[in-house]
């Protein structure tokens, strides 16, 4: 499933989608950036409430397919511009991290 | 062949906005050199943790990356306060980062442990009041 298809399936708001056709393979949830960096795998969707500029660097280094901001978190100023420049997809959902992860598992058949 | 490809970066200690620039650039350079994705991931994550540490604790510093036929060597140099107790600093969860850093999602005490985990060798030379030099090697 691509990031755009996932976004539609979960009813996410597409804040920035420079790479809409990237494949999503699984999911990682976490807010401690070093922890995420040590654990998240390439192509996973990363669900977090962290909204500062460093999420773009972490997403780039881990090569996740997209960042999903849960609980309607709004990214800080400048985050979306950097995401565009670095080719990092950012979605937003009103759902909790758990709710979004459960929905992702459902629509990707990983339940 | 002992010829290496070298990259040098100044790590700006003023803000978190630019932190990570060197690691992201290294990732790009290594990809262009045709280095394996797993090696690139290990190098760039270890280097990012080092960059963040330099911004949090040492007002920035310098990063040098040397690419050899069989390994990548990362050398991080700063003129910060030095590490008081290296053994303690290597413990997962131990951190001296201030609260404002924690609110950014850092300061979980995972930086040095992650650097060790992702590299094959890590050497820390540190002197209080003088600075810290960290040398990391990732083998292919």
Short mmCIF file of N, CA, C and O in Angstrom, two decimals, chain B residues 1 3-4 11 15 23 26 36 44-45 47 56 59 68 70 88 103-104 111 118:
data_model
loop_
_atom_site.label_atom_id
_atom_site.label_comp_id
_atom_site.label_asym_id
_atom_site.label_seq_id
_atom_site.Cartn_x
_atom_site.Cartn_y
_atom_site.Cartn_z
N UNK B 1 45.26 -0.83 -1.53
CA UNK B 1 44.69 0.52 -1.67
C UNK B 1 44.36 1.09 -0.29
O UNK B 1 43.61 0.52 0.48
N UNK B 3 43.79 4.53 -0.17
CA UNK B 3 43.19 5.82 -0.52
C UNK B 3 41.78 5.93 0.08
O UNK B 3 41.02 4.98 0.06
N UNK B 4 41.46 7.08 0.65
CA UNK B 4 40.11 7.22 1.21
C UNK B 4 39.42 8.45 0.62
O UNK B 4 40.07 9.37 0.13
N UNK B 11 29.84 21.44 12.65
CA UNK B 11 28.51 21.26 13.26
C UNK B 11 28.18 22.53 14.05
O UNK B 11 28.84 22.84 15.03
N UNK B 15 21.79 26.01 17.01
CA UNK B 15 20.37 25.65 17.02
C UNK B 15 20.13 24.22 16.58
O UNK B 15 20.95 23.62 15.88
N UNK B 23 24.82 14.69 8.95
CA UNK B 23 24.47 13.27 8.81
C UNK B 23 23.65 13.02 7.55
O UNK B 23 23.85 12.03 6.85
N UNK B 26 25.95 13.18 4.65
CA UNK B 26 26.79 11.97 4.58
C UNK B 26 25.99 10.82 4.00
O UNK B 26 26.48 10.05 3.17
N UNK B 36 26.47 0.03 0.74
CA UNK B 36 25.27 -0.74 1.04
C UNK B 36 24.34 0.01 2.00
O UNK B 36 24.81 0.67 2.93
N UNK B 44 24.92 6.86 9.34
CA UNK B 44 24.21 8.13 9.46
C UNK B 44 23.50 8.27 10.81
O UNK B 44 23.44 9.35 11.37
N UNK B 45 23.00 7.16 11.36
CA UNK B 45 22.36 7.23 12.68
C UNK B 45 23.40 7.52 13.77
O UNK B 45 23.21 8.39 14.61
N UNK B 47 26.20 8.97 13.44
CA UNK B 47 26.70 10.33 13.27
C UNK B 47 25.68 11.36 13.73
O UNK B 47 26.03 12.38 14.34
N UNK B 56 23.89 19.69 22.00
CA UNK B 56 23.37 19.76 23.36
C UNK B 56 24.46 20.15 24.36
O UNK B 56 24.26 21.02 25.20
N UNK B 59 28.29 23.07 22.30
CA UNK B 59 28.20 24.23 21.40
C UNK B 59 28.75 23.91 20.01
O UNK B 59 29.41 24.75 19.39
N UNK B 68 36.82 4.17 3.38
CA UNK B 68 37.84 3.27 2.84
C UNK B 68 37.16 2.14 2.08
O UNK B 68 35.94 2.06 2.03
N UNK B 70 36.94 -0.94 2.89
CA UNK B 70 36.26 -1.92 3.72
C UNK B 70 35.59 -1.32 4.95
O UNK B 70 35.05 -2.04 5.79
N UNK B 88 29.37 5.74 32.97
CA UNK B 88 27.99 6.11 33.30
C UNK B 88 27.28 6.68 32.07
O UNK B 88 26.11 6.36 31.80
N UNK B 103 12.16 18.02 26.06
CA UNK B 103 10.87 18.34 25.46
C UNK B 103 10.94 18.29 23.93
O UNK B 103 9.91 18.22 23.26
N UNK B 104 12.14 18.28 23.38
CA UNK B 104 12.30 18.15 21.93
C UNK B 104 12.39 16.69 21.51
O UNK B 104 12.49 16.38 20.33
N UNK B 111 21.87 8.28 23.29
CA UNK B 111 22.79 8.76 22.25
C UNK B 111 24.05 7.92 22.15
O UNK B 111 24.29 7.25 21.14
N UNK B 118 25.47 0.86 16.84
CA UNK B 118 25.45 0.89 15.39
C UNK B 118 26.82 0.85 14.73
O UNK B 118 26.93 0.82 13.51
#
